[in-house]
Short mmCIF file of N, CA and C and ligand atoms in Angstrom, two decimals:
data_model
loop_
_atom_site.label_atom_id
_atom_site.label_comp_id
_atom_site.label_asym_id
_atom_site.label_seq_id
_atom_site.Cartn_x
_atom_site.Cartn_y
_atom_site.Cartn_z
N UNK Z 1 129.63 86.60 98.08
CA UNK Z 1 128.31 85.76 98.76
C UNK Z 1 127.94 86.37 100.11
N UNK Z 2 126.77 87.11 100.32
CA UNK Z 2 126.59 87.62 101.63
C UNK Z 2 125.60 86.70 102.33
N UNK Z 3 125.88 86.33 103.48
CA UNK Z 3 125.20 85.62 104.20
C UNK Z 3 123.62 86.01 104.34
N UNK Z 4 122.60 85.12 104.06
CA UNK Z 4 121.42 85.34 103.80
C UNK Z 4 120.68 86.10 105.16
N UNK Z 5 121.19 85.54 106.34
CA UNK Z 5 120.41 86.07 107.48
C UNK Z 5 121.16 87.68 107.66
N UNK Z 6 122.29 87.63 107.38
CA UNK Z 6 122.87 88.97 107.50
C UNK Z 6 122.31 90.03 106.48
N UNK Z 7 122.06 89.53 105.19
CA UNK Z 7 121.50 90.45 104.16
C UNK Z 7 120.12 90.78 104.54
N UNK Z 8 119.44 90.08 105.38
CA UNK Z 8 118.11 90.31 105.75
C UNK Z 8 118.11 91.53 106.63
N UNK Z 9 119.24 91.80 107.43
CA UNK Z 9 119.03 92.80 108.42
C UNK Z 9 119.61 94.15 107.75
N UNK Z 10 120.37 94.16 106.53
CA UNK Z 10 120.66 95.23 105.90
C UNK Z 10 119.50 96.10 105.29
N UNK Z 11 119.82 97.33 105.26
CA UNK Z 11 118.65 98.39 104.65
C UNK Z 11 119.45 99.43 104.03
N UNK Z 12 118.93 99.87 102.84
CA UNK Z 12 119.33 100.91 102.07
C UNK Z 12 119.33 102.23 102.83
N UNK Z 13 120.52 102.79 103.03
CA UNK Z 13 120.64 104.05 103.94
C UNK Z 13 119.76 105.04 103.54
N UNK Z 14 119.36 105.21 102.32
CA UNK Z 14 118.50 106.30 101.60
C UNK Z 14 117.09 105.96 101.78
N UNK Z 15 116.60 104.78 101.81
CA UNK Z 15 115.38 104.43 101.90
C UNK Z 15 114.87 104.15 103.41
N UNK Z 16 115.77 103.46 104.13
CA UNK Z 16 115.27 102.96 105.42
C UNK Z 16 114.42 103.75 106.46
N UNK Z 17 114.55 105.17 106.41
CA UNK Z 17 113.75 105.92 107.42
C UNK Z 17 112.29 105.71 106.76
N UNK Z 18 112.01 105.64 105.66
CA UNK Z 18 110.53 105.71 105.28
C UNK Z 18 110.20 104.51 104.59
N UNK Z 19 110.88 103.95 103.77
CA UNK Z 19 110.67 102.67 102.98
C UNK Z 19 111.42 101.39 103.77
N UNK Z 20 111.05 100.29 103.06
CA UNK Z 20 111.48 99.04 103.63
C UNK Z 20 113.20 98.99 103.36
N UNK Z 21 113.35 99.44 101.99
CA UNK Z 21 114.75 99.58 101.61
C UNK Z 21 115.64 98.23 101.60
N UNK Z 22 114.74 97.11 101.29
CA UNK Z 22 115.26 95.70 101.30
C UNK Z 22 116.57 95.62 100.23
N UNK Z 23 117.65 95.04 100.61
CA UNK Z 23 118.73 94.75 99.47
C UNK Z 23 118.72 93.32 98.98
N UNK Z 24 118.97 93.29 97.71
CA UNK Z 24 119.16 92.09 97.11
C UNK Z 24 120.49 91.96 96.51
N UNK Z 25 121.18 90.67 96.45
CA UNK Z 25 122.36 90.52 95.90
C UNK Z 25 122.35 90.25 94.51
N UNK Z 26 122.50 91.37 93.59
CA UNK Z 26 122.24 91.29 92.21
C UNK Z 26 123.59 90.66 91.59
N UNK Z 27 124.67 90.69 92.10
CA UNK Z 27 125.84 89.97 91.61
C UNK Z 27 126.54 89.70 93.04
N UNK Z 28 127.70 88.88 92.88
CA UNK Z 28 128.42 88.58 94.06
C UNK Z 28 129.26 89.71 94.57
N UNK Z 29 129.32 90.91 93.99
CA UNK Z 29 129.94 91.91 94.49
C UNK Z 29 129.33 93.11 94.49
N UNK Z 30 127.76 93.02 94.26
CA UNK Z 30 126.95 94.15 94.40
C UNK Z 30 125.47 93.75 95.09
N UNK Z 31 124.98 94.83 95.70
CA UNK Z 31 123.72 94.78 96.36
C UNK Z 31 123.03 95.88 95.72
N UNK Z 32 121.57 95.66 95.61
CA UNK Z 32 120.85 96.62 95.02
C UNK Z 32 119.51 96.77 95.87
N UNK Z 33 119.22 98.15 96.17
CA UNK Z 33 117.88 98.43 96.90
C UNK Z 33 116.47 98.04 95.96
N UNK Z 34 115.74 97.27 96.55
CA UNK Z 34 114.47 97.10 95.77
C UNK Z 34 113.66 98.29 95.66
N UNK Z 35 113.88 99.32 96.47
CA UNK Z 35 112.82 100.38 96.32
C UNK Z 35 113.43 101.58 95.40
N UNK Z 36 114.74 101.86 95.70
CA UNK Z 36 115.24 103.00 94.87
C UNK Z 36 116.20 102.81 93.68
N UNK Z 37 116.59 101.48 93.67
CA UNK Z 37 117.38 101.00 92.65
C UNK Z 37 118.81 101.49 92.91
N UNK Z 38 119.27 102.03 94.02
CA UNK Z 38 120.75 102.26 94.09
C UNK Z 38 121.46 100.96 94.50
N UNK Z 39 122.45 101.08 94.01
CA UNK Z 39 123.56 99.79 94.01
C UNK Z 39 124.57 100.17 95.04
N UNK Z 40 124.87 99.10 95.93
CA UNK Z 40 126.11 99.29 96.69
C UNK Z 40 127.00 98.05 96.60
N UNK Z 41 128.34 98.58 96.37
CA UNK Z 41 129.40 97.50 96.28
C UNK Z 41 129.67 96.65 97.42
N UNK Z 42 130.18 95.48 97.25
CA UNK Z 42 130.77 94.60 98.24
C UNK Z 42 132.25 94.37 98.14
N UNK Z 43 132.86 94.94 99.18
CA UNK Z 43 134.33 95.00 99.07
C UNK Z 43 134.90 94.06 100.16
N UNK Z 44 135.53 93.00 99.75
CA UNK Z 44 136.06 92.06 100.71
C UNK Z 44 135.06 91.52 101.77
N UNK Z 45 133.87 91.21 101.13
CA UNK Z 45 132.82 90.62 101.87
C UNK Z 45 132.08 91.67 102.73
N UNK Z 46 132.29 92.96 102.54
CA UNK Z 46 131.84 94.03 103.31
C UNK Z 46 130.95 94.75 102.68
N UNK Z 47 129.68 94.92 102.62
CA UNK Z 47 128.80 95.93 101.96
C UNK Z 47 129.23 97.39 102.14
N UNK Z 48 129.48 98.09 101.18
CA UNK Z 48 129.88 99.57 101.30
C UNK Z 48 128.46 100.39 101.18
N UNK Z 49 128.02 100.71 102.36
CA UNK Z 49 126.51 101.27 102.43
C UNK Z 49 126.69 102.74 102.44
N UNK Z 50 127.54 103.43 101.85
CA UNK Z 50 127.60 104.88 101.81
C UNK Z 50 126.70 105.30 100.90
N UNK Z 51 126.13 106.40 101.34
CA UNK Z 51 124.99 107.27 100.47
C UNK Z 51 125.69 107.66 99.17
N UNK Z 52 126.85 108.14 99.20
CA UNK Z 52 127.42 108.62 97.72
C UNK Z 52 127.56 107.42 96.89
N UNK Z 53 127.83 106.31 97.39
CA UNK Z 53 128.02 104.77 96.65
C UNK Z 53 126.64 104.71 95.77
N UNK Z 54 125.73 104.62 96.84
CA UNK Z 54 124.33 104.50 96.16
C UNK Z 54 123.92 105.33 95.21
N UNK Z 55 124.18 106.58 95.47
CA UNK Z 55 123.68 107.58 94.73
C UNK Z 55 124.53 107.60 93.08
N UNK Z 56 125.84 107.04 93.19
CA UNK Z 56 126.54 107.29 92.02
C UNK Z 56 126.05 105.94 91.18
N UNK Z 57 125.57 104.75 91.72
CA UNK Z 57 125.26 103.69 90.98
C UNK Z 57 123.76 103.55 90.87
N UNK Z 58 123.06 104.40 91.05
CA UNK Z 58 121.59 104.27 91.14
C UNK Z 58 121.23 103.96 89.60
N UNK Z 59 120.41 103.07 89.58
CA UNK Z 59 119.80 102.70 88.14
C UNK Z 59 120.77 102.17 87.32
N UNK Z 60 122.16 101.76 87.65
CA UNK Z 60 122.87 101.17 86.74
C UNK Z 60 122.71 99.52 86.73
N UNK Z 61 122.58 99.19 85.54
CA UNK Z 61 122.25 97.80 85.26
C UNK Z 61 123.35 96.91 85.87
N UNK Z 62 123.06 95.67 86.32
CA UNK Z 62 124.03 94.90 86.96
C UNK Z 62 125.20 94.55 85.97
N UNK Z 63 125.01 94.27 84.65
CA UNK Z 63 125.93 94.12 83.93
C UNK Z 63 126.96 95.08 83.58
N UNK Z 64 126.40 96.30 83.81
CA UNK Z 64 127.41 97.72 83.63
C UNK Z 64 128.05 98.08 84.76
N UNK Z 65 127.80 97.34 86.12
CA UNK Z 65 128.65 97.70 87.24
C UNK Z 65 129.96 97.19 87.18
N UNK Z 66 131.10 98.00 87.62
CA UNK Z 66 132.44 97.38 87.62
C UNK Z 66 132.53 96.19 88.41
N UNK Z 67 133.60 95.48 88.04
CA UNK Z 67 134.00 94.22 88.86
C UNK Z 67 134.60 94.71 90.06
N UNK Z 68 134.31 94.51 91.28
CA UNK Z 68 134.93 94.81 92.54
C UNK Z 68 135.84 93.92 92.69
N UNK Z 69 137.26 94.38 93.02
CA UNK Z 69 138.22 93.32 93.26
C UNK Z 69 138.57 93.61 94.68
N UNK Z 70 139.36 92.81 95.28
CA UNK Z 70 139.73 92.79 96.66
C UNK Z 70 140.35 93.93 97.01
N UNK Z 71 141.07 94.46 96.17
CA UNK Z 71 141.93 95.70 96.56
C UNK Z 71 141.17 97.09 96.42
N UNK Z 72 139.88 96.95 95.80
CA UNK Z 72 139.17 98.34 95.57
C UNK Z 72 138.56 98.81 96.76
N UNK Z 73 139.39 99.29 97.50
CA UNK Z 73 138.80 99.84 98.97
C UNK Z 73 138.03 101.13 98.74
N UNK Z 74 138.29 101.78 97.88
CA UNK Z 74 137.42 103.16 97.60
C UNK Z 74 137.08 103.08 96.32
N UNK Z 75 135.74 102.49 96.34
CA UNK Z 75 135.16 102.34 95.15
C UNK Z 75 134.77 103.56 94.21
N UNK Z 76 134.71 104.70 94.69
CA UNK Z 76 134.26 105.73 93.85
C UNK Z 76 135.50 106.28 92.83
N UNK Z 77 136.61 105.82 93.23
CA UNK Z 77 137.74 106.21 92.11
C UNK Z 77 138.00 105.00 91.24
N UNK Z 78 137.29 104.10 91.30
CA UNK Z 78 137.38 103.06 90.53
C UNK Z 78 136.41 103.10 89.21
N UNK Z 79 136.89 102.90 87.91
CA UNK Z 79 136.19 102.78 86.74
C UNK Z 79 136.72 103.54 85.78
ZN1 ZN C 101 116.91 102.47 98.64
#
């Protein structure tokens, strides 16, 4: 669970220059961009806002995203 005030400050790194890029918490371990539908994992309470993560998980349905466990520091190697 990401603090709502903190979440309001976060923006999708892909969209932020042109679009709002607001993020919503679609699961306790995933954020999703309202504009481009890229998804970003939350690892140990820290959103991993790397463009390659967003690209990898773009348009993936919430139910199909992997469960992020506390030891999954490098999400791209998991799945
Ligand atoms: Zn975006």
